[in-house]
CSV table of C-alpha atoms in Angstrom, one decimal:
chain,number,residue,atom,x,y,z
A,1,ASP,CA,0.0,0.0,0.0
A,2,GLN,CA,1.1,3.6,-0.6
A,3,ARG,CA,-0.5,6.7,0.7
A,4,PHE,CA,0.8,10.3,0.2
A,5,LEU,CA,0.0,13.1,2.6
A,6,THR,CA,1.0,16.7,2.3
A,7,TYR,CA,2.2,18.5,5.4
A,8,GLN,CA,-1.1,20.4,5.5
A,9,GLU,CA,-3.1,17.1,5.4
A,10,LEU,CA,-0.9,15.6,8.1
A,11,HIS,CA,-1.5,18.6,10.3
A,12,ARG,CA,-5.2,18.4,9.7
A,13,LEU,CA,-5.3,14.7,10.7
A,14,VAL,CA,-3.1,15.4,13.8
A,15,VAL,CA,-5.4,18.2,14.9
A,16,ARG,CA,-8.5,16.0,14.4
A,17,PHE,CA,-7.1,13.1,16.4
A,18,ALA,CA,-5.9,15.5,19.1
A,19,SER,CA,-9.5,16.7,19.2
A,20,VAL,CA,-10.7,13.1,19.6
A,21,LEU,CA,-8.4,12.6,22.5
A,22,GLN,CA,-9.4,15.9,24.1
A,23,SER,CA,-13.1,15.0,23.7
A,24,ARG,CA,-12.4,11.7,25.6
A,25,GLY,CA,-11.0,13.8,28.5
A,26,TYR,CA,-7.3,13.3,27.9
A,27,LYS,CA,-5.0,16.2,28.7
A,28,ALA,CA,-1.4,17.1,29.6
A,29,GLY,CA,0.0,14.7,32.2
A,30,ASP,CA,-2.0,11.7,31.0
A,31,ARG,CA,-0.2,8.7,29.5
A,32,ALA,CA,-0.8,6.8,26.3
A,33,ILE,CA,0.6,3.6,24.7
A,34,ILE,CA,0.6,3.5,20.9
A,35,TYR,CA,0.7,-0.1,19.6
A,36,MET,CA,0.2,0.1,15.8
A,37,PRO,CA,1.6,-1.1,12.6
A,38,MET,CA,3.7,1.1,10.3
A,39,ILE,CA,0.9,3.2,8.9
A,40,PRO,CA,0.5,7.0,8.8
A,41,GLU,CA,-1.9,6.9,11.8
A,42,LEU,CA,1.1,5.9,14.0
A,43,PRO,CA,2.9,9.3,13.7
A,44,ILE,CA,-0.5,11.0,13.6
A,45,ALA,CA,-1.3,9.5,17.1
A,46,MET,CA,2.2,10.4,18.3
A,47,LEU,CA,1.9,14.0,17.2
A,48,ALA,CA,-1.7,14.3,18.5
A,49,CYS,CA,-0.4,13.2,21.9
A,50,ALA,CA,2.4,15.6,21.8
A,51,ARG,CA,0.0,18.4,20.8
A,52,LEU,CA,-1.9,17.9,24.0
A,53,GLY,CA,1.0,17.1,26.3
A,54,ILE,CA,0.0,13.4,26.7
A,55,THR,CA,3.2,11.5,27.5
A,56,HIS,CA,3.3,8.5,25.2
A,57,SER,CA,5.3,5.4,24.4
A,58,VAL,CA,5.3,3.5,21.1
A,59,VAL,CA,5.3,-0.3,21.5
A,60,PHE,CA,6.5,-2.3,18.4
A,61,GLY,CA,3.6,-4.0,16.8
A,62,GLY,CA,5.5,-7.3,16.8
A,63,PHE,CA,5.7,-7.5,20.6
A,64,SER,CA,3.6,-10.0,22.5
A,65,ALA,CA,0.6,-9.3,24.7
A,66,GLU,CA,2.9,-9.9,27.8
A,67,ALA,CA,5.4,-7.2,26.6
A,68,LEU,CA,2.6,-4.8,25.9
A,69,LYS,CA,1.0,-5.4,29.3
A,70,ALA,CA,4.4,-4.7,31.0
A,71,ARG,CA,4.7,-1.4,29.2
A,72,VAL,CA,1.2,-0.3,29.9
A,73,GLN,CA,1.6,-1.1,33.6
A,74,ASP,CA,5.0,0.6,33.8
A,75,LEU,CA,3.7,3.8,32.2
A,76,GLY,CA,0.4,3.7,34.0
A,77,ALA,CA,-1.3,4.4,30.6
A,78,SER,CA,-4.9,5.5,30.6
A,79,VAL,CA,-5.4,5.0,26.8
A,80,VAL,CA,-4.1,2.5,24.3
A,81,ILE,CA,-4.1,3.5,20.6
A,82,THR,CA,-3.9,0.5,18.3
A,83,ALA,CA,-5.3,-1.1,15.1
A,84,ASP,CA,-7.3,-4.2,14.4
A,85,GLY,CA,-4.1,-5.6,12.9
A,86,GLY,CA,-1.3,-5.0,10.5
A,87,PHE,CA,0.5,-6.8,7.7
A,88,ARG,CA,4.0,-8.3,8.2
A,89,ARG,CA,5.6,-10.3,5.4
A,90,GLY,CA,2.2,-10.7,3.7
A,91,ARG,CA,0.4,-12.0,6.8
A,92,GLU,CA,-2.0,-10.3,9.2
A,93,VAL,CA,-0.7,-9.7,12.7
A,94,LYS,CA,-3.8,-9.2,15.0
A,95,LEU,CA,-2.8,-6.3,17.3
A,96,LYS,CA,-6.2,-5.9,18.9
A,97,THR,CA,-6.2,-9.5,20.0
A,98,ALA,CA,-2.9,-8.9,21.9
A,99,VAL,CA,-4.4,-5.7,23.5
A,100,ASP,CA,-7.4,-7.7,24.7
A,101,GLU,CA,-5.1,-10.3,26.2
A,102,ALA,CA,-3.1,-7.6,28.1
A,103,MET,CA,-6.0,-5.5,29.3
A,104,PRO,CA,-7.3,-7.7,32.2
A,105,GLU,CA,-4.1,-6.8,34.2
A,106,CYS,CA,-4.1,-3.1,33.1
A,107,PRO,CA,-6.7,-1.4,35.3
A,108,SER,CA,-5.3,2.1,34.5
A,109,VAL,CA,-6.6,1.9,30.9
A,110,ARG,CA,-10.0,3.6,30.3
A,111,ASP,CA,-10.1,3.6,26.5
A,112,VAL,CA,-8.7,1.5,23.7
A,113,ILE,CA,-8.9,3.4,20.4
A,114,VAL,CA,-8.8,1.0,17.4
A,115,TYR,CA,-7.9,2.1,13.8
A,116,ARG,CA,-9.4,-0.2,11.2
A,117,ARG,CA,-6.5,-1.4,9.1
A,118,THR,CA,-7.1,-5.0,8.0
A,119,GLY,CA,-10.9,-5.1,8.3
A,120,SER,CA,-10.8,-8.5,10.0
A,121,GLU,CA,-13.3,-9.6,12.7
A,122,THR,CA,-12.5,-7.6,15.8
A,123,HIS,CA,-13.9,-8.0,19.3
A,124,MET,CA,-14.8,-4.6,20.8
A,125,GLN,CA,-15.6,-4.3,24.5
A,126,THR,CA,-18.5,-2.0,25.1
A,127,GLY,CA,-17.5,1.1,27.0
A,128,ARG,CA,-13.7,0.6,26.7
A,129,ASP,CA,-13.1,0.1,22.9
A,130,HIS,CA,-13.8,2.7,20.3
A,131,TRP,CA,-13.3,2.7,16.5
A,132,TRP,CA,-11.0,5.5,15.4
A,133,HIS,CA,-13.3,6.3,12.5
A,134,ASP,CA,-16.4,6.6,14.7
A,135,LEU,CA,-14.7,9.0,17.0
A,136,ASP,CA,-13.3,11.0,14.1
A,137,GLN,CA,-16.8,11.7,12.9
A,138,SER,CA,-17.3,14.2,15.7
A,139,ALA,CA,-13.8,15.5,15.7
A,140,THR,CA,-13.1,19.2,15.1
A,141,GLU,CA,-10.3,20.9,13.3
A,142,ASP,CA,-9.9,23.4,16.1
A,143,CYS,CA,-7.7,21.9,18.8
A,144,PRO,CA,-4.8,24.3,19.6
A,145,ALA,CA,-1.5,22.9,20.9
A,146,VAL,CA,-1.1,23.1,24.7
A,147,ALA,CA,1.7,25.2,26.0
A,148,LEU,CA,4.0,23.1,28.2
A,149,ASP,CA,7.0,23.5,30.4
A,150,SER,CA,10.2,22.6,28.7
A,151,GLU,CA,10.7,19.8,31.3
A,152,HIS,CA,7.4,18.2,30.5
A,153,PRO,CA,7.9,14.5,29.6
A,154,LEU,CA,6.9,13.9,26.0
A,155,TYR,CA,7.9,10.4,25.1
A,156,VAL,CA,9.0,7.3,27.1
A,157,LEU,CA,11.5,5.0,25.4
A,158,TYR,CA,12.0,1.4,26.5
A,159,THR,CA,15.2,-0.1,25.2
A,160,SER,CA,15.0,-3.2,23.1
A,161,GLY,CA,14.1,-6.3,25.2
A,162,THR,CA,13.3,-4.4,28.4
A,163,THR,CA,10.0,-4.5,30.1
A,164,GLY,CA,10.8,-2.5,33.2
A,165,LYS,CA,13.0,0.5,33.2
A,166,PRO,CA,12.1,3.3,30.8
A,167,LYS,CA,14.8,5.7,29.7
């Protein structure tokens, strides 16, 4: 697949997704895990979090449910942004299934926002899980960036293979 975005279109999509997060009550100081395939919505989610001061960590889409769970718990994330799945070497990797396996031991998570990438059958838990495209329908294009202190944590990086100590 190929998709081309101009900087203007990227900015518009970032502002819309920031509006989605803001409408769900997320603000500076909250924490998010982004567990997505390599699609444009991954940096869109990252930039939307940065726009609102939501500290975020990106978890590689090939990591297991156990590794995801450890990172959600370490960060104390209140939102997980994911996709139904992704494609790797021509095969579907079911990301939402891994999220569902991790969530029973992640009580801090209020929302799971799911981007429809593969279109495969996806279990959605009422009240917790939300389709990105459904939330986007009520998004606005007026969501100013939040002014933050220069010391505000933007991004948490876990080194390869670790599950405990963020850098």
